[in-house]
Amino acid sequence: MTNLRPLSQLIDRYGRVVDYLRISITDRCDFRCVYCMAEDMTFLPRDQVLSLEEIYTLALAFAELGVKKIRITGGEPLVRKGALELLKNIGRIETLSELVITTNGSQLETMAVQLKEAGVKRINISLDTLDADKFKAITRTGDLSQVLRGIQAAKLAGFERIKINAVILKDRNHLEVCDLVQFAVDNSIDISFIEEMPLGVVSQHDRSEAYYSSASIKADLVQKFALVASSEKTGGPSNYFNVTGTQTRVGFISPHSENFCSTCNRVRLTVEGRLLLCLGNEHSVDLKQVVRSHPGNMALLKQAIVDAMLIKPEKHEFNIHEQPVILRYMNMTGG
Ligand code: SAM
Ligand code: SF4
């Protein structure tokens, strides 16, 4: 190809360098969390979903363009057949400095060791409550004890870092924020609290009513814990605090109350192969089409990725008080 511009790092119109890719490897999940999915979900037919080989090719293209960190997510990534093999292959990409995963923990009891062996360094496990009934109510199908066993298995497997992700909803689990931090402290792991994002239409609660801000969570936590702001960043949107006298850090992901878009360094590959330039906008490029219509043409694929940076929006437009503009659910997107 003669008309291709020389390839460089991925930089958008606002000068932000993109070095972090999140890949949703399946839209399917064994849970149906109330903030993430409708109770009655229809999942994509197989031919619309990227194959494992296509995902690997895309991961390689991004790595060759300067992406240093890849997060594998979903849906529940560990329910996809062949996920471990894919992780192993991505873990072997030499220029990548970090391969991480976000999971609901349901499969960790049996898969934690293999994940570690596959090259996964850090692992995020979602856990919104320590109360078995509430856990069932929030996840609709999940079993708390299974996830707790999964967390112990992950600890034994020896990941560099384990972090709990907790979405906090007023009057569902907001009274548990101190207990969740205590759980993290007792297990010497980290925890991030996430404000719910308006992705997809949910039936079970009114998102505006259920909003519980990071500031409220912080105010609750300082009643019990001494939090000291940390300058450390992990390449994600969390603002971190150290819990004095412990090894635990508490993060806050606050899309509503503290906009983090100016430092955004990431893009997402949806399960359908759409490169999504922003979680809170629909600007995207169909990379599945590029991969499928020009198999083996890495230069063309990389050019499509470089060009996509030009449409990365400046910021998300989430408004929790309005009906969601973004109809795609988090499981498609890869949280
Ligand atoms: N199934 C895995 C899990 O639950 O960890 C990975 C995929 S899940 C979509 C990734 C993260 O997104 C989870 O921590 C989940 O709590 C979070 N999440 C899902 N829907 C969300 C929403 N509407 N707002 C904020 N976070 C959400
Ligand atoms: Fe599944 Fe994760 Fe969504 Fe819960 S948050 S339904 S575990 S994909």
Short mmCIF file of C-alpha atoms and ligand atoms in Angstrom, two decimals:
data_model
loop_
_atom_site.label_atom_id
_atom_site.label_comp_id
_atom_site.label_asym_id
_atom_site.label_seq_id
_atom_site.Cartn_x
_atom_site.Cartn_y
_atom_site.Cartn_z
CA MET A 1 0.00 0.00 0.00
CA THR A 2 1.48 3.30 -1.00
CA ASN A 3 -1.04 5.74 0.40
CA LEU A 4 -0.72 4.65 4.01
CA ARG A 5 0.60 7.25 6.42
CA PRO A 6 3.58 6.09 8.49
CA LEU A 7 2.33 4.30 11.58
CA SER A 8 2.95 5.92 14.90
CA GLN A 9 1.63 5.61 18.41
CA LEU A 10 -2.08 6.01 18.87
CA ILE A 11 -2.76 9.66 19.60
CA ASP A 12 -6.12 11.40 19.40
CA ARG A 13 -7.07 14.96 18.43
CA TYR A 14 -6.70 16.11 22.03
CA GLY A 15 -3.16 14.81 22.34
CA ARG A 16 -4.14 11.84 24.48
CA VAL A 17 -1.95 8.78 23.91
CA VAL A 18 -3.96 5.57 23.81
CA ASP A 19 -1.96 2.70 25.28
CA TYR A 20 -4.69 0.68 26.95
CA LEU A 21 -7.19 -1.62 25.21
CA ARG A 22 -10.12 -3.39 26.82
CA ILE A 23 -11.53 -6.34 24.94
CA SER A 24 -14.95 -7.85 25.58
CA ILE A 25 -14.49 -11.46 24.50
CA THR A 26 -18.10 -12.53 25.05
CA ASP A 27 -21.44 -10.88 25.73
CA ARG A 28 -22.59 -13.96 27.63
CA CYS A 29 -22.53 -14.29 31.37
CA ASP A 30 -23.67 -16.64 34.11
CA PHE A 31 -24.93 -13.64 36.15
CA ARG A 32 -27.55 -11.02 35.28
CA CYS A 33 -26.49 -8.07 37.44
CA VAL A 34 -29.31 -5.55 37.69
CA TYR A 35 -27.16 -2.58 36.63
CA CYS A 36 -25.53 -4.41 33.72
CA MET A 37 -28.18 -6.51 31.99
CA ALA A 38 -31.87 -6.93 31.53
CA GLU A 39 -33.28 -10.04 33.17
CA ASP A 40 -34.20 -11.47 29.81
CA MET A 41 -31.16 -10.97 27.62
CA THR A 42 -30.79 -12.01 24.02
CA PHE A 43 -27.20 -12.76 23.21
CA LEU A 44 -25.49 -12.36 19.86
CA PRO A 45 -25.40 -15.17 17.32
CA ARG A 46 -21.95 -16.73 17.10
CA ASP A 47 -21.10 -15.42 13.62
CA GLN A 48 -21.47 -11.83 14.80
CA VAL A 49 -18.97 -12.37 17.58
CA LEU A 50 -15.23 -12.13 16.91
CA SER A 51 -13.51 -15.51 16.82
CA LEU A 52 -10.62 -16.10 19.22
CA GLU A 53 -8.20 -15.92 16.28
CA GLU A 54 -9.64 -12.55 15.23
CA ILE A 55 -9.35 -11.24 18.78
CA TYR A 56 -5.72 -12.31 18.89
CA THR A 57 -4.98 -10.62 15.54
CA LEU A 58 -6.56 -7.41 16.79
CA ALA A 59 -4.66 -7.57 20.08
CA LEU A 60 -1.42 -8.01 18.15
CA ALA A 61 -2.20 -5.05 15.88
CA PHE A 62 -2.86 -2.81 18.87
CA ALA A 63 0.32 -3.99 20.59
CA GLU A 64 2.34 -3.25 17.46
CA LEU A 65 0.86 0.25 17.51
CA GLY A 66 2.03 0.91 21.04
CA VAL A 67 -0.70 -0.45 23.30
CA LYS A 68 0.98 -1.64 26.48
CA LYS A 69 -1.91 -2.88 28.54
CA ILE A 70 -4.79 -5.16 27.57
CA ARG A 71 -7.74 -5.98 29.79
CA ILE A 72 -9.86 -8.99 28.92
CA THR A 73 -13.45 -8.58 30.00
CA GLY A 74 -17.01 -9.28 28.89
CA GLY A 75 -19.76 -10.44 29.67
CA GLU A 76 -18.03 -12.99 31.80
CA PRO A 77 -14.75 -13.66 29.98
CA LEU A 78 -14.13 -16.95 31.75
CA VAL A 79 -17.31 -18.57 30.42
CA ARG A 80 -16.05 -18.33 26.85
CA LYS A 81 -14.59 -21.63 25.63
CA GLY A 82 -10.94 -21.17 24.74
CA ALA A 83 -10.51 -18.05 26.92
CA LEU A 84 -7.40 -19.47 28.61
CA GLU A 85 -5.74 -20.31 25.30
CA LEU A 86 -6.47 -16.79 24.05
CA LEU A 87 -5.04 -15.28 27.23
CA LYS A 88 -1.94 -17.42 26.88
CA ASN A 89 -1.44 -16.24 23.30
CA ILE A 90 -1.96 -12.58 24.15
CA GLY A 91 0.29 -13.01 27.20
CA ARG A 92 3.11 -14.02 24.83
CA ILE A 93 3.02 -10.73 22.90
CA GLU A 94 6.41 -9.36 23.86
CA THR A 95 5.72 -5.63 23.65
CA LEU A 96 2.78 -5.85 26.01
CA SER A 97 3.65 -4.96 29.58
CA GLU A 98 0.38 -5.92 31.21
CA LEU A 99 -2.35 -8.45 30.62
CA VAL A 100 -5.20 -8.12 33.10
CA ILE A 101 -8.72 -9.44 33.42
CA THR A 102 -12.04 -8.44 34.95
CA THR A 103 -14.23 -11.30 36.12
CA ASN A 104 -17.25 -11.92 38.29
CA GLY A 105 -15.22 -14.58 40.10
CA SER A 106 -17.61 -17.45 39.48
CA GLN A 107 -15.02 -19.59 37.66
CA LEU A 108 -11.95 -18.61 39.63
CA GLU A 109 -11.99 -21.51 42.03
CA THR A 110 -11.00 -23.81 39.18
CA MET A 111 -9.30 -21.35 36.82
CA ALA A 112 -7.20 -19.00 38.98
CA VAL A 113 -3.98 -21.00 38.74
CA GLN A 114 -4.30 -21.45 34.98
CA LEU A 115 -4.95 -17.74 34.57
CA LYS A 116 -1.80 -16.91 36.46
CA GLU A 117 0.14 -19.41 34.33
CA ALA A 118 -1.31 -17.84 31.20
CA GLY A 119 0.44 -14.59 32.08
CA VAL A 120 -2.38 -12.61 33.72
CA LYS A 121 -0.75 -10.29 36.22
CA ARG A 122 -3.58 -8.47 37.88
CA ILE A 123 -7.18 -9.43 38.33
CA ASN A 124 -10.32 -7.42 39.09
CA ILE A 125 -13.14 -9.32 40.71
CA SER A 126 -16.61 -7.84 41.00
CA LEU A 127 -18.20 -8.05 44.43
CA ASP A 128 -20.96 -5.65 45.44
CA THR A 129 -22.05 -7.15 48.74
CA LEU A 130 -21.05 -9.70 51.38
CA ASP A 131 -24.65 -10.61 52.12
CA ALA A 132 -25.69 -13.80 50.30
CA ASP A 133 -29.32 -12.73 49.80
CA LYS A 134 -28.38 -9.30 48.52
CA PHE A 135 -25.78 -10.88 46.28
CA LYS A 136 -28.49 -13.07 44.78
CA ALA A 137 -30.78 -10.05 44.39
CA ILE A 138 -28.13 -7.93 42.65
CA THR A 139 -26.70 -10.63 40.39
CA ARG A 140 -30.06 -12.41 39.98
CA THR A 141 -28.32 -15.78 39.52
CA GLY A 142 -25.01 -15.58 41.40
CA ASP A 143 -23.84 -17.52 44.44
CA LEU A 144 -21.79 -15.46 46.89
CA SER A 145 -19.96 -18.43 48.44
CA GLN A 146 -18.70 -19.52 45.02
CA VAL A 147 -17.27 -16.06 44.37
CA LEU A 148 -15.68 -15.88 47.83
CA ARG A 149 -14.01 -19.22 47.18
CA GLY A 150 -12.87 -17.81 43.84
CA ILE A 151 -11.28 -14.81 45.58
CA GLN A 152 -9.39 -17.12 47.95
CA ALA A 153 -8.21 -19.20 44.99
CA ALA A 154 -6.96 -16.03 43.29
CA LYS A 155 -5.07 -15.05 46.43
CA LEU A 156 -3.42 -18.47 46.59
CA ALA A 157 -2.51 -18.31 42.91
CA GLY A 158 -0.33 -15.27 43.69
CA PHE A 159 -1.42 -12.51 41.32
CA GLU A 160 0.56 -9.28 41.62
CA ARG A 161 -2.58 -7.48 42.58
CA ILE A 162 -6.22 -8.36 43.18
CA LYS A 163 -8.86 -5.67 43.21
CA ILE A 164 -12.53 -5.84 44.10
CA ASN A 165 -14.90 -3.77 41.95
CA ALA A 166 -18.10 -2.74 43.67
CA VAL A 167 -20.95 -0.86 42.02
CA ILE A 168 -22.79 0.95 44.80
CA LEU A 169 -26.53 1.57 44.56
CA LYS A 170 -28.42 3.57 47.14
CA ASP A 171 -30.70 1.43 49.30
CA ARG A 172 -29.34 -1.79 47.81
CA ASN A 173 -25.79 -2.01 49.08
CA HIS A 174 -24.70 1.49 50.12
CA LEU A 175 -24.71 0.57 53.81
CA GLU A 176 -22.03 -2.03 53.11
CA VAL A 177 -19.21 0.18 51.91
CA CYS A 178 -17.28 -0.07 55.20
CA ASP A 179 -17.76 -3.85 55.36
CA LEU A 180 -16.46 -4.17 51.81
CA VAL A 181 -13.36 -2.13 52.63
CA GLN A 182 -12.84 -4.20 55.79
CA PHE A 183 -13.06 -7.33 53.62
CA ALA A 184 -10.40 -5.88 51.32
CA VAL A 185 -8.19 -4.98 54.29
CA ASP A 186 -8.58 -8.44 55.86
CA ASN A 187 -7.53 -10.01 52.57
CA SER A 188 -4.76 -7.49 51.74
CA ILE A 189 -6.35 -6.63 48.42
CA ASP A 190 -7.57 -3.39 46.81
CA ILE A 191 -11.09 -2.18 46.17
CA SER A 192 -12.67 0.31 43.79
CA PHE A 193 -16.14 1.77 44.12
CA ILE A 194 -17.91 2.53 40.86
CA GLU A 195 -20.77 4.94 40.24
CA GLU A 196 -23.39 3.26 38.10
CA MET A 197 -23.26 4.30 34.44
CA PRO A 198 -26.39 4.65 32.32
CA LEU A 199 -25.68 1.96 29.72
CA GLY A 200 -28.65 0.05 28.34
CA VAL A 201 -32.18 0.20 29.72
CA VAL A 202 -32.52 -1.47 33.11
CA SER A 203 -35.92 -2.37 34.52
CA GLN A 204 -35.18 -3.17 38.12
CA HIS A 205 -34.36 0.27 39.50
CA ASP A 206 -34.45 3.95 38.68
CA ARG A 207 -30.83 4.93 38.10
CA SER A 208 -31.35 8.47 39.24
CA GLU A 209 -32.86 7.29 42.54
CA ALA A 210 -30.19 4.63 43.04
CA TYR A 211 -27.31 7.06 42.50
CA TYR A 212 -24.86 7.05 45.40
CA SER A 213 -21.91 9.32 44.76
CA SER A 214 -18.25 8.61 45.39
CA ALA A 215 -18.28 11.60 47.76
CA SER A 216 -20.99 9.93 49.87
CA ILE A 217 -19.03 6.68 49.93
CA LYS A 218 -15.87 8.51 50.97
CA ALA A 219 -17.78 10.32 53.73
CA ASP A 220 -19.02 6.95 55.01
CA LEU A 221 -15.56 5.40 54.88
CA VAL A 222 -13.73 8.13 56.77
CA GLN A 223 -15.94 7.41 59.79
CA LYS A 224 -14.05 4.14 60.13
CA PHE A 225 -10.84 4.29 58.08
CA ALA A 226 -8.04 6.81 57.66
CA LEU A 227 -7.72 7.44 53.92
CA VAL A 228 -4.66 9.17 52.51
CA ALA A 229 -4.73 10.30 48.88
CA SER A 230 -2.30 8.37 46.72
CA SER A 231 -0.62 9.78 43.64
CA GLU A 232 -0.42 6.28 42.16
CA LYS A 233 -2.33 5.60 38.95
CA THR A 234 -2.90 2.21 37.39
CA GLY A 235 -3.74 3.41 33.90
CA GLY A 236 -7.45 3.33 34.71
CA PRO A 237 -9.92 5.99 35.81
CA SER A 238 -9.68 5.29 39.57
CA ASN A 239 -8.54 7.90 42.07
CA TYR A 240 -6.77 6.04 44.83
CA PHE A 241 -6.45 6.40 48.59
CA ASN A 242 -4.29 4.30 50.89
CA VAL A 243 -6.00 2.91 53.95
CA THR A 244 -3.54 3.87 56.69
CA GLY A 245 -1.90 0.94 58.44
CA THR A 246 -2.97 -1.58 55.78
CA GLN A 247 -1.89 -2.77 52.34
CA THR A 248 -5.23 -1.83 50.85
CA ARG A 249 -5.95 0.97 48.42
CA VAL A 250 -9.44 2.27 47.87
CA GLY A 251 -10.29 3.63 44.42
CA PHE A 252 -13.22 5.67 43.22
CA ILE A 253 -14.46 5.54 39.66
CA SER A 254 -16.75 8.52 39.42
CA PRO A 255 -18.06 9.10 35.91
CA HIS A 256 -20.71 11.48 37.22
CA SER A 257 -19.08 13.38 40.01
CA GLU A 258 -15.47 13.60 38.81
CA ASN A 259 -15.03 13.57 35.09
CA PHE A 260 -11.86 11.67 34.17
CA CYS A 261 -12.01 12.08 30.39
CA SER A 262 -9.11 14.50 30.05
CA THR A 263 -6.66 11.76 30.98
CA CYS A 264 -8.40 8.98 29.06
CA ASN A 265 -5.84 6.57 27.61
CA ARG A 266 -8.09 3.71 26.57
CA VAL A 267 -10.35 2.35 23.88
CA ARG A 268 -12.59 -0.70 23.84
CA LEU A 269 -13.12 -3.53 21.44
CA THR A 270 -16.68 -4.79 21.66
CA VAL A 271 -17.61 -8.41 21.33
CA GLU A 272 -18.77 -7.68 17.77
CA GLY A 273 -15.43 -6.20 16.80
CA ARG A 274 -16.49 -2.60 17.00
CA LEU A 275 -13.70 -0.34 18.20
CA LEU A 276 -15.42 1.95 20.64
CA LEU A 277 -13.58 5.18 21.18
CA CYS A 278 -15.48 6.18 24.34
CA LEU A 279 -17.64 4.26 26.79
CA GLY A 280 -20.21 7.05 26.90
CA ASN A 281 -20.51 7.74 23.16
CA GLU A 282 -21.24 5.68 20.09
CA HIS A 283 -18.23 6.80 18.02
CA SER A 284 -16.86 3.55 16.66
CA VAL A 285 -15.16 1.78 13.79
CA ASP A 286 -16.07 -1.69 12.56
CA LEU A 287 -12.79 -3.59 12.82
CA LYS A 288 -14.46 -6.97 12.35
CA GLN A 289 -15.33 -5.89 8.84
CA VAL A 290 -11.69 -4.94 8.20
CA VAL A 291 -10.37 -8.22 9.59
CA ARG A 292 -12.91 -10.35 7.73
CA SER A 293 -12.74 -8.63 4.37
CA HIS A 294 -8.93 -8.38 4.31
CA PRO A 295 -7.68 -11.41 6.24
CA GLY A 296 -3.96 -11.28 6.94
CA ASN A 297 -3.59 -7.61 5.93
CA MET A 298 -2.04 -6.28 9.12
CA ALA A 299 -1.01 -2.96 7.56
CA LEU A 300 -4.56 -2.13 6.58
CA LEU A 301 -5.88 -3.14 9.98
CA LYS A 302 -3.32 -1.00 11.77
CA GLN A 303 -4.12 1.94 9.53
CA ALA A 304 -7.83 1.60 10.36
CA ILE A 305 -6.94 1.68 14.06
CA VAL A 306 -4.68 4.72 13.68
CA ASP A 307 -7.41 6.54 11.71
CA ALA A 308 -10.02 5.68 14.34
CA MET A 309 -8.19 7.84 16.88
CA LEU A 310 -9.38 10.89 14.96
CA ILE A 311 -12.95 10.30 16.07
CA LYS A 312 -12.26 9.71 19.75
CA PRO A 313 -14.64 12.14 21.49
CA GLU A 314 -13.40 14.63 24.04
CA LYS A 315 -15.65 13.33 26.84
CA HIS A 316 -18.60 11.16 27.75
CA GLU A 317 -22.09 12.63 27.96
CA PHE A 318 -23.57 10.50 30.73
CA ASN A 319 -26.67 11.89 32.39
CA ILE A 320 -28.09 9.66 35.06
CA HIS A 321 -31.29 11.68 35.27
CA GLU A 322 -32.34 11.01 31.70
CA GLN A 323 -33.28 7.86 29.82
CA PRO A 324 -30.02 6.30 28.57
CA VAL A 325 -28.86 7.51 25.20
CA ILE A 326 -26.48 4.58 25.02
CA LEU A 327 -28.61 1.50 24.44
CA ARG A 328 -25.71 -0.94 24.43
CA TYR A 329 -25.32 -2.83 27.70
CA MET A 330 -22.07 -3.02 29.62
CA ASN A 331 -21.62 -6.72 28.78
CA MET A 332 -21.30 -5.88 25.07
CA THR A 333 -18.93 -3.07 25.75
CA GLY A 334 -16.57 -4.57 28.24
CA GLY A 335 -16.49 -2.64 31.49
N1 SAM B 1 -18.40 -10.09 34.17
C1 SAM B 1 -17.22 -9.44 34.63
C2 SAM B 1 -17.46 -8.73 35.94
O1 SAM B 1 -18.62 -8.57 36.34
O2 SAM B 1 -16.48 -8.33 36.55
C3 SAM B 1 -16.62 -8.50 33.63
C4 SAM B 1 -17.55 -7.64 32.83
S1 SAM B 1 -18.45 -6.43 33.77
C5 SAM B 1 -19.37 -5.64 32.51
C6 SAM B 1 -17.14 -5.29 34.18
C7 SAM B 1 -17.43 -4.32 35.29
O3 SAM B 1 -18.44 -3.44 34.87
C8 SAM B 1 -17.92 -4.96 36.57
O4 SAM B 1 -17.11 -4.55 37.64
C9 SAM B 1 -19.32 -4.44 36.73
O5 SAM B 1 -19.65 -4.26 38.08
C10 SAM B 1 -19.25 -3.13 35.98
N2 SAM B 1 -20.54 -2.66 35.47
C11 SAM B 1 -21.47 -3.34 34.78
N3 SAM B 1 -22.52 -2.54 34.46
C12 SAM B 1 -22.23 -1.33 34.96
C13 SAM B 1 -22.91 -0.07 34.96
N4 SAM B 1 -24.09 0.12 34.37
N5 SAM B 1 -22.30 0.97 35.57
C14 SAM B 1 -21.09 0.83 36.18
N6 SAM B 1 -20.41 -0.33 36.21
C15 SAM B 1 -20.97 -1.41 35.61
FE1 SF4 B 2 -22.20 -10.48 34.12
FE2 SF4 B 2 -20.29 -8.82 34.87
FE3 SF4 B 2 -22.51 -7.88 33.77
FE4 SF4 B 2 -22.64 -8.91 36.18
S1 SF4 B 2 -21.47 -7.10 35.59
S2 SF4 B 2 -24.05 -9.37 34.49
S3 SF4 B 2 -21.17 -10.49 36.09
S4 SF4 B 2 -21.03 -9.12 32.77
#
